[in-house]
Short mmCIF file of C-alpha atoms in Angstrom, two decimals:
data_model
loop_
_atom_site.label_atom_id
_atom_site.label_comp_id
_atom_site.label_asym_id
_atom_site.label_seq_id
_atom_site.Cartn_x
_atom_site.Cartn_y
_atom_site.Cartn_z
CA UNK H 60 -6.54 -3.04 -17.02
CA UNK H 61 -9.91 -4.42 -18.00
CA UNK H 62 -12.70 -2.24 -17.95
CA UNK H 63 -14.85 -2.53 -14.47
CA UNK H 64 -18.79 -3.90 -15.04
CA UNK H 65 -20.01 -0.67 -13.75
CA UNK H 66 -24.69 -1.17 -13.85
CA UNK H 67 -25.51 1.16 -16.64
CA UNK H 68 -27.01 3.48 -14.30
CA UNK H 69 -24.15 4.42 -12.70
CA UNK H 70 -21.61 6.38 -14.73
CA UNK H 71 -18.43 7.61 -12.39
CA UNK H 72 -17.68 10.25 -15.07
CA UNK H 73 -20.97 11.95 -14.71
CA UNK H 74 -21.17 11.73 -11.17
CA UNK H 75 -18.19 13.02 -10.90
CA UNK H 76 -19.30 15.99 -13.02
CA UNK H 77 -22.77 16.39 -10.96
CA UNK H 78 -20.68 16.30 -7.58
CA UNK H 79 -18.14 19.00 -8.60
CA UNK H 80 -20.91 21.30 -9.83
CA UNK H 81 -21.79 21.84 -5.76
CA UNK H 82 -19.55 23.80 -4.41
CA UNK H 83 -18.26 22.17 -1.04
CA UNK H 84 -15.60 23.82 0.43
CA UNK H 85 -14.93 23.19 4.14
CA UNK H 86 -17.79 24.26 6.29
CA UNK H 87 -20.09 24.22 3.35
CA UNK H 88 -20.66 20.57 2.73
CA UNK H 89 -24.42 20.14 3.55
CA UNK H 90 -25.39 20.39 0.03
CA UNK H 91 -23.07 17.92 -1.66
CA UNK H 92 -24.25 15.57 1.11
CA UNK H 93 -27.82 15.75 0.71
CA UNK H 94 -27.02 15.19 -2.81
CA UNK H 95 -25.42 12.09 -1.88
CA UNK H 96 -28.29 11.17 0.28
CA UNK H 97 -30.73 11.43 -1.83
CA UNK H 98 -28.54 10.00 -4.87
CA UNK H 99 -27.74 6.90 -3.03
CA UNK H 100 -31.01 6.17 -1.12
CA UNK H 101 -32.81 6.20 -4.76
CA UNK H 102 -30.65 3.66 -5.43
CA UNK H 103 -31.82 1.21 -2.65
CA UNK H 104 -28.85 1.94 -0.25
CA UNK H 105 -29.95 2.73 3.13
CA UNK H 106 -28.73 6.20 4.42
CA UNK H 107 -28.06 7.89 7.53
CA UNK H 108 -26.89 11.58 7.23
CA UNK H 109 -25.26 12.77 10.78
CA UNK H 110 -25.00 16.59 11.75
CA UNK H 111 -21.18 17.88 11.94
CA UNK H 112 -20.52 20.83 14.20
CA UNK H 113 -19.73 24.02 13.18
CA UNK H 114 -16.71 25.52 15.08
CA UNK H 115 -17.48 29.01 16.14
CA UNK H 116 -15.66 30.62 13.20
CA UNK H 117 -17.94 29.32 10.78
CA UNK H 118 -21.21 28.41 12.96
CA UNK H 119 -23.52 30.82 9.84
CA UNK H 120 -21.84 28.35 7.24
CA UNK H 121 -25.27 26.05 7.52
CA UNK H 122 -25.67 22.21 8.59
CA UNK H 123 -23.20 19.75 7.26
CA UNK H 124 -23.16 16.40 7.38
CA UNK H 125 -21.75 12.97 7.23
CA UNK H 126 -23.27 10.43 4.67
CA UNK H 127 -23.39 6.41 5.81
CA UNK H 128 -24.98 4.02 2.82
CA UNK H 129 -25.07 0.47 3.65
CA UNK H 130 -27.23 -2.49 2.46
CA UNK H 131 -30.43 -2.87 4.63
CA UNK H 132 -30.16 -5.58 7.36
CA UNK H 133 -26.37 -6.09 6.71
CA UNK H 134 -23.56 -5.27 9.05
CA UNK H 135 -20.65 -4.35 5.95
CA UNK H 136 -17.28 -6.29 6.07
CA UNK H 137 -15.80 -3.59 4.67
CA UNK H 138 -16.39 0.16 4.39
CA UNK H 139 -15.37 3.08 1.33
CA UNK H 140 -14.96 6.16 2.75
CA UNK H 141 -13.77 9.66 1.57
CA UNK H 142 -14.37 13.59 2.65
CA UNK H 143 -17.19 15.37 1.01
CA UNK H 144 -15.43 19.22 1.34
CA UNK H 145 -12.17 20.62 -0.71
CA UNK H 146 -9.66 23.00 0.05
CA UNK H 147 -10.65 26.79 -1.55
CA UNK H 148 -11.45 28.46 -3.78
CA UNK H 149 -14.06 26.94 -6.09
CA UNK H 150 -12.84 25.79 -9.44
CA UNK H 151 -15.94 24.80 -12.03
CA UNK H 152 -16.08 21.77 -13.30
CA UNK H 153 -14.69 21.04 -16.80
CA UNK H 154 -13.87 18.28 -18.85
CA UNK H 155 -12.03 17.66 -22.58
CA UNK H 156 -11.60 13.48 -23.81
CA UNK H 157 -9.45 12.49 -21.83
CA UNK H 158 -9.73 14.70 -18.31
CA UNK H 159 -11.66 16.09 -15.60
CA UNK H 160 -10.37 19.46 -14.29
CA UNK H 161 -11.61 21.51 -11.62
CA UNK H 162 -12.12 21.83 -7.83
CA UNK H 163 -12.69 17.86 -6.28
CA UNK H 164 -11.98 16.26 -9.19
CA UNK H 165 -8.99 14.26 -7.53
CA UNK H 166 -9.63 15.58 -4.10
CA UNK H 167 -11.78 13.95 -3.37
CA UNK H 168 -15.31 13.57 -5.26
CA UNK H 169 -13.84 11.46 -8.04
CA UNK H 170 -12.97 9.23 -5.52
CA UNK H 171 -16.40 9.59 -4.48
CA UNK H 172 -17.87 8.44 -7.52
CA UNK H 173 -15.23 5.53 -7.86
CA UNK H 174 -16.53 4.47 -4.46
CA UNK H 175 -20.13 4.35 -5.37
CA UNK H 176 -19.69 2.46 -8.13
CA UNK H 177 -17.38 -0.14 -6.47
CA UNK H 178 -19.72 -0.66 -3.98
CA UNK H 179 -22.49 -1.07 -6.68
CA UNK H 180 -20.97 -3.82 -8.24
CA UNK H 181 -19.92 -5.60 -5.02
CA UNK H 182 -23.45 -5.25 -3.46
CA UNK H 183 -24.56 -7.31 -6.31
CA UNK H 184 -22.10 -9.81 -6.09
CA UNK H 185 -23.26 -10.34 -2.64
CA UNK H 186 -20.75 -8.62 -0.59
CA UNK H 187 -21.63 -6.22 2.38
CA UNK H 188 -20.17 -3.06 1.82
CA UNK H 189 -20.91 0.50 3.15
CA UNK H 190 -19.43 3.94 1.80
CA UNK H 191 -18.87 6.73 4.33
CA UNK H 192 -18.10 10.39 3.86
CA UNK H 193 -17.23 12.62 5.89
CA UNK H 194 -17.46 16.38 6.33
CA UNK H 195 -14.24 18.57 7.48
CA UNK H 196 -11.37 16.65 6.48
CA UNK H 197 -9.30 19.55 4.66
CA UNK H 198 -9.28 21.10 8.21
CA UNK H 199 -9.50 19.42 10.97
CA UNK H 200 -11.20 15.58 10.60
CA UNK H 201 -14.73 16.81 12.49
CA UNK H 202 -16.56 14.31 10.11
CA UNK H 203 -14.02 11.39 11.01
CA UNK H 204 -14.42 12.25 15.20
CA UNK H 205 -17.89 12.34 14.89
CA UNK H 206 -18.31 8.98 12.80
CA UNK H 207 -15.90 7.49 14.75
CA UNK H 208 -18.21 6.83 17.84
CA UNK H 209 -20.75 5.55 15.55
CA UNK H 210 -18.80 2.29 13.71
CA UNK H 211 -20.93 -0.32 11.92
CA UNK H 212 -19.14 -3.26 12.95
CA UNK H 213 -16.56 -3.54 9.34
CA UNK H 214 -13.40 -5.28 9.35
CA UNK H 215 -12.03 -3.22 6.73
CA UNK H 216 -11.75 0.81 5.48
CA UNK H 217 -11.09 1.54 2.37
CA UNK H 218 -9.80 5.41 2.65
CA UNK H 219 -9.36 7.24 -0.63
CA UNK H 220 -7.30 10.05 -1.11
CA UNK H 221 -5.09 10.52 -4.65
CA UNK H 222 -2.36 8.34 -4.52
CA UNK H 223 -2.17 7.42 -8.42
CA UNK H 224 -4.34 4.46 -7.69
CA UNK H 225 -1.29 2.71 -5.92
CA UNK H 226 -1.55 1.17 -1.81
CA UNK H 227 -0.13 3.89 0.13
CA UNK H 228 2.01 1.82 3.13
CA UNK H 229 2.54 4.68 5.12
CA UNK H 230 0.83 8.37 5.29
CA UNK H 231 2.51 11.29 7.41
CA UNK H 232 1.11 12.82 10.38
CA UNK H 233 0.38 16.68 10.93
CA UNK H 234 1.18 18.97 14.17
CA UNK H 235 -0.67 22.49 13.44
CA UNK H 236 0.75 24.95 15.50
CA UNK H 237 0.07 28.96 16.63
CA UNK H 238 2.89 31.59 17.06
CA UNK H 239 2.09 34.84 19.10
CA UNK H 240 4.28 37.49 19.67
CA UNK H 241 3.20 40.90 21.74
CA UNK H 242 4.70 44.03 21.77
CA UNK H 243 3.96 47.65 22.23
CA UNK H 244 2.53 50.19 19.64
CA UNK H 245 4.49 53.13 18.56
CA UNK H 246 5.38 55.37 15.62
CA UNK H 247 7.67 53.82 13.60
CA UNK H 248 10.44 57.37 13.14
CA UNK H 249 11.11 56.26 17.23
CA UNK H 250 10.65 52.82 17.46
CA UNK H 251 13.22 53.54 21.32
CA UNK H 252 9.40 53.88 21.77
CA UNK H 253 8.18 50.83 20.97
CA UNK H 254 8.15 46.88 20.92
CA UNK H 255 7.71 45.44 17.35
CA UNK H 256 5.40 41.55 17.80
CA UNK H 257 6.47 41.22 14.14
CA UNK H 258 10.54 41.45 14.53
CA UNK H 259 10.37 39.45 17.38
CA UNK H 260 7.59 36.41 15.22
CA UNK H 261 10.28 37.12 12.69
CA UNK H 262 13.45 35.80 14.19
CA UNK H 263 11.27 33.25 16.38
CA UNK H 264 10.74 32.29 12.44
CA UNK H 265 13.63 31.94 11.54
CA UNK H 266 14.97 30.06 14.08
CA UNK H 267 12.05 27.51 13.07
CA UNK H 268 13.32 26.98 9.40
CA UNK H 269 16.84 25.78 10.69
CA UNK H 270 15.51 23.29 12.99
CA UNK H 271 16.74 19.90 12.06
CA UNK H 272 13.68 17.28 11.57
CA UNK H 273 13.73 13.35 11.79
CA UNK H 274 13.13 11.57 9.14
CA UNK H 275 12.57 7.72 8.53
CA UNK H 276 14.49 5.99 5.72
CA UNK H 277 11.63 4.10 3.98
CA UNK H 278 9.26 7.16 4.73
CA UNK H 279 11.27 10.44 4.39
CA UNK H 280 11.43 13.12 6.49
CA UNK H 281 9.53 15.39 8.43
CA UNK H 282 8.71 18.76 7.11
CA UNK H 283 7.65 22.30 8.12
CA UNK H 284 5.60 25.01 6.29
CA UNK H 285 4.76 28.48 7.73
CA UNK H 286 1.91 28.53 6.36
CA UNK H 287 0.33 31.99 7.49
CA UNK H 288 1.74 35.33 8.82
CA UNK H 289 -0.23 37.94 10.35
CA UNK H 290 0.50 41.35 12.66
CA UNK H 291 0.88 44.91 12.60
CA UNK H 292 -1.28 47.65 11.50
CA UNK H 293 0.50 49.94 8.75
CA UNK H 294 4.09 50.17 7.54
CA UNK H 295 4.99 53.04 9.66
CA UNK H 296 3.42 51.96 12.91
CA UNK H 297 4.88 49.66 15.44
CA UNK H 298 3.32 45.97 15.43
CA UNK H 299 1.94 45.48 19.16
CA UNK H 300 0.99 41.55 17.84
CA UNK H 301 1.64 39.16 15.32
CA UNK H 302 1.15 35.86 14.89
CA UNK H 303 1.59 32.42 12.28
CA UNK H 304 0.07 29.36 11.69
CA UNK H 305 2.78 26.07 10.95
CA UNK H 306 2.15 22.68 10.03
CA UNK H 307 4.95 20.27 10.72
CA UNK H 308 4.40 16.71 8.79
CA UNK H 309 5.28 14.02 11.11
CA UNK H 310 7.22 10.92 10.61
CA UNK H 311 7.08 9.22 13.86
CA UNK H 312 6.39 10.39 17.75
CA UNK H 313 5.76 14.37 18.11
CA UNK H 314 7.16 15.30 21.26
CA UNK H 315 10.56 15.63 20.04
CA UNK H 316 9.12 18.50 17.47
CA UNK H 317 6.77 19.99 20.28
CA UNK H 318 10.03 20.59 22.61
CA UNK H 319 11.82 21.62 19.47
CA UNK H 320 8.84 24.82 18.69
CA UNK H 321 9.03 25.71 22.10
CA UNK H 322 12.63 26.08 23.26
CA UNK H 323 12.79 28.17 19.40
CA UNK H 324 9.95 30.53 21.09
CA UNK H 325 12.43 31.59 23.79
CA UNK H 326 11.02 34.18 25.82
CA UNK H 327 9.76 36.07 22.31
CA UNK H 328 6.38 33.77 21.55
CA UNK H 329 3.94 32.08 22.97
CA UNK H 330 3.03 28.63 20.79
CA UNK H 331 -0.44 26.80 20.97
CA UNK H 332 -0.93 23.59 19.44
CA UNK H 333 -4.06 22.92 18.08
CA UNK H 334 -4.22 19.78 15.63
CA UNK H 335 -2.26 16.48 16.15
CA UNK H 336 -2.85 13.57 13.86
CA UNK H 337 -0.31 10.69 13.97
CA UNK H 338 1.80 9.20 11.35
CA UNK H 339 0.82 5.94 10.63
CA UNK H 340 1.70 2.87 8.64
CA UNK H 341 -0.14 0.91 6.39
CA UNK H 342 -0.52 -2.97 5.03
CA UNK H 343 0.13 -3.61 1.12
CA UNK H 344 -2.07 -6.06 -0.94
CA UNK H 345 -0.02 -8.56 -2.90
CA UNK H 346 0.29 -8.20 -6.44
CA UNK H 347 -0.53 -4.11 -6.23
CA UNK H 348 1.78 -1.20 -6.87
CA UNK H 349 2.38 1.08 -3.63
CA UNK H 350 3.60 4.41 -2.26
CA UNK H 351 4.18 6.18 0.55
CA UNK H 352 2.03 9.67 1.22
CA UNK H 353 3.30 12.67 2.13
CA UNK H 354 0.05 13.71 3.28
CA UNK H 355 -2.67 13.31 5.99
CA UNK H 356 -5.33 11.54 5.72
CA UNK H 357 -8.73 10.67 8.24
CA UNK H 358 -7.29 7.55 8.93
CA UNK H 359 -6.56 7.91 12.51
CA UNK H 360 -9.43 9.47 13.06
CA UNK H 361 -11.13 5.82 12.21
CA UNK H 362 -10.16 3.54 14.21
CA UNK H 363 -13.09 2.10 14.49
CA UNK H 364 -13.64 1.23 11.10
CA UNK H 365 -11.78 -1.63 10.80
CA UNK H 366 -8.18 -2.60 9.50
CA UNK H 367 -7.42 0.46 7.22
CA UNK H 368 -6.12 1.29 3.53
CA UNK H 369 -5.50 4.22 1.21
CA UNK H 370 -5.84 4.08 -2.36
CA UNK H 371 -7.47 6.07 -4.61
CA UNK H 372 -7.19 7.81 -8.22
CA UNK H 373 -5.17 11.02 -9.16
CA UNK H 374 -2.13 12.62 -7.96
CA UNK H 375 -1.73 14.88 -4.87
CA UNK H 376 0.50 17.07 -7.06
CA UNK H 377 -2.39 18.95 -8.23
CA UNK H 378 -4.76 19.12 -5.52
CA UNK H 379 -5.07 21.96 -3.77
CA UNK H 380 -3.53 23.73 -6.85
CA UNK H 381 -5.47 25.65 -10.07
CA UNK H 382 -4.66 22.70 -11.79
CA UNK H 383 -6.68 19.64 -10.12
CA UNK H 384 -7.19 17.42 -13.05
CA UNK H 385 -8.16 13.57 -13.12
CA UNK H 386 -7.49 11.66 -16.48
CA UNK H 387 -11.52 9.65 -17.17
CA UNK H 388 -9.30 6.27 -17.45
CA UNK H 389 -7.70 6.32 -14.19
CA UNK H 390 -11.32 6.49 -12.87
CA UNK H 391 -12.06 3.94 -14.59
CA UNK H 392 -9.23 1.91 -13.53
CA UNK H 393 -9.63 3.02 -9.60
CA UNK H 394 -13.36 1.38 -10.10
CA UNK H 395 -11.76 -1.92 -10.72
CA UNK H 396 -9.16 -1.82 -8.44
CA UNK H 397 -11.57 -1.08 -5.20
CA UNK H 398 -13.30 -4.08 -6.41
CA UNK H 399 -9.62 -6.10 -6.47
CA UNK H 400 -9.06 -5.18 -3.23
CA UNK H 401 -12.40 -6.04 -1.70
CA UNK H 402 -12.22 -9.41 -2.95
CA UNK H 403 -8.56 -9.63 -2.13
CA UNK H 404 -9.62 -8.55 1.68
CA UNK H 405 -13.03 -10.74 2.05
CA UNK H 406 -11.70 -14.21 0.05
#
């Protein structure tokens, strides 16, 4: 692929590097974005930073924000957007010839940088664009709610998330769901004295990994991770509660899976659902490789951004792992294709 005409000013590598270097997990994004703000409006883009809640959990985490950049006066025909936090822990930045390693790199602040410069070189060829990014995406989309009753008016989002810079035409939903179990403390030598929350989350459990899950042939199937397990007090005391978090990745309509959790609860758990976001499917742009992702995205939470894609540079293999890397060149290469696809989706 030909190299993009990136303005010398703007070098994706290095603000890739200078992004990384703030630490941004979720909840702590409010200094990457006034980074952003400031790095953008000194570059003649007109910002808006918007506050993002803090759920109670993590309301002495500090302000956070979303970041909106457009071109003064202009409503954008089309609109980059990726999140702002990662996933824990921190990884520093590093970098050898040929890759980027470290928290963000793929996930998502190389994107980030991709996006800026994209929109850089399609500003000055005279096409409205805006860049949006959000806080809260690794958890819960609070950025993408909160931006979503705010649109400017585009026809078109650009999401990015890694997909090895190939048109994702379908991304998986998520259902996030709570176990509780309740029992009755005791010592452990008579536990005819007791009620054990933990033996009873553990065959509610089990009964969860043998559930049968739909799947879609051009998609794949649904999936189910128990993700967290917690209860109990001490090996030799009787758990009294006991509890785990589950993420189910959704291929089509969840109320087939909701029924599915609670008839395995029986009358040993309570369940609580507390994140939904739908599968959905996606449009391919001739002439461009594609994929399907396995992942969620903020997509749904859009809406109101216009007609949406996904694309973007690196592979979701390594995010969220100790690995994260993102070869220089496919940066490079995810530059020019966001400016492909603009022009594809404006001629």
């Amino acid at each position: 692929m030909n190299s993009p005409i990136i303005p010398a000013s703007l070098d994706p590598i290095g603000l890739t590097r200078q992004l990384c270097e703030i630490e941004s997990t979720t909840y702590h994004e409010g200094r990457v974005g006034d980074f952003l703000a400031d790095f953008l409006s000194n570059r003649g883009w007109q910002v808006e930073k918007t506050p993002v809640p803090q759920p109670l959990e993590s309301a002495t985490a500090g302000d956070r924000w979303n970041v909106y950049a457009g071109i003064p006066g202009e409503t954008p025909d089309l609109v980059f957007s990726t999140h702002m936090d990662t996933v824990p822990p921190y990884i520093p930045f590093s970098e050898d010839s040929h890759f980027m390693y470290g928290r963000g790199v793929s996930d998502a602040k190389g994107i980030i940088a991709a996006q800026v410069a994209a929109s850089t070189t399609l500003r000055e060829a005279g096409i409205r664009v805006g860049m949006l990014f959000v806080s809260g995406e690794e958890r819960d989309s609070a950025g993408a709610k909160a931006a979503n009753v705010a649109p400017k008016g585009s026809r078109f989002l650009i999401n990015g998330e890694p997909t090895g810079n190939r048109l994702a035409l379908a991304s998986k939903g998520a259902l996030r769901a709570v176990f509780k179990t309740s029992g009755k403390m005791a010592h452990s030598a008579y536990p005819e004295l007791g009620d054990s929350a933990v033996h009873k989350l553990v065959e509610v459990l089990g009964r969860l990994l043998t559930l049968p899950m739909p799947e879609l042939e051009d998609v794949g199937p649904s999936t189910l991770n128990i993700g967290q397990i917690h209860g109990g007090h001490a090996p030799n005391v009787i758990a009294d509660s006991a509890e785990a978090q589950v993420l189910v990745r959704l291929v089509g309509d969840s109320a087939p899976i909701r029924a599915a959790l609670v008839e395995a609860c029986g009358n040993q758990a309570e369940v609580d659902f507390t994140l939904e976001i739908p599968f959905v499917r996606l449009r391919a742009v001739e002439g461009l490789p594609t994929m399907i992702a396995k992942f969620t995205t903020d997509i749904p939470q859009l809406s109101n951004w216009g007609e949406p894609l996904l694309l973007g540079p690196g592979s979701i293999h390594v995010a969220h792992t100790p690995y994260e890397k993102l070869a220089k060149r496919e940066l490079l290469d995810a530059v020019e294709l966001y400016i492909q696809v603009a022009k594809k989706l404006l001629s």
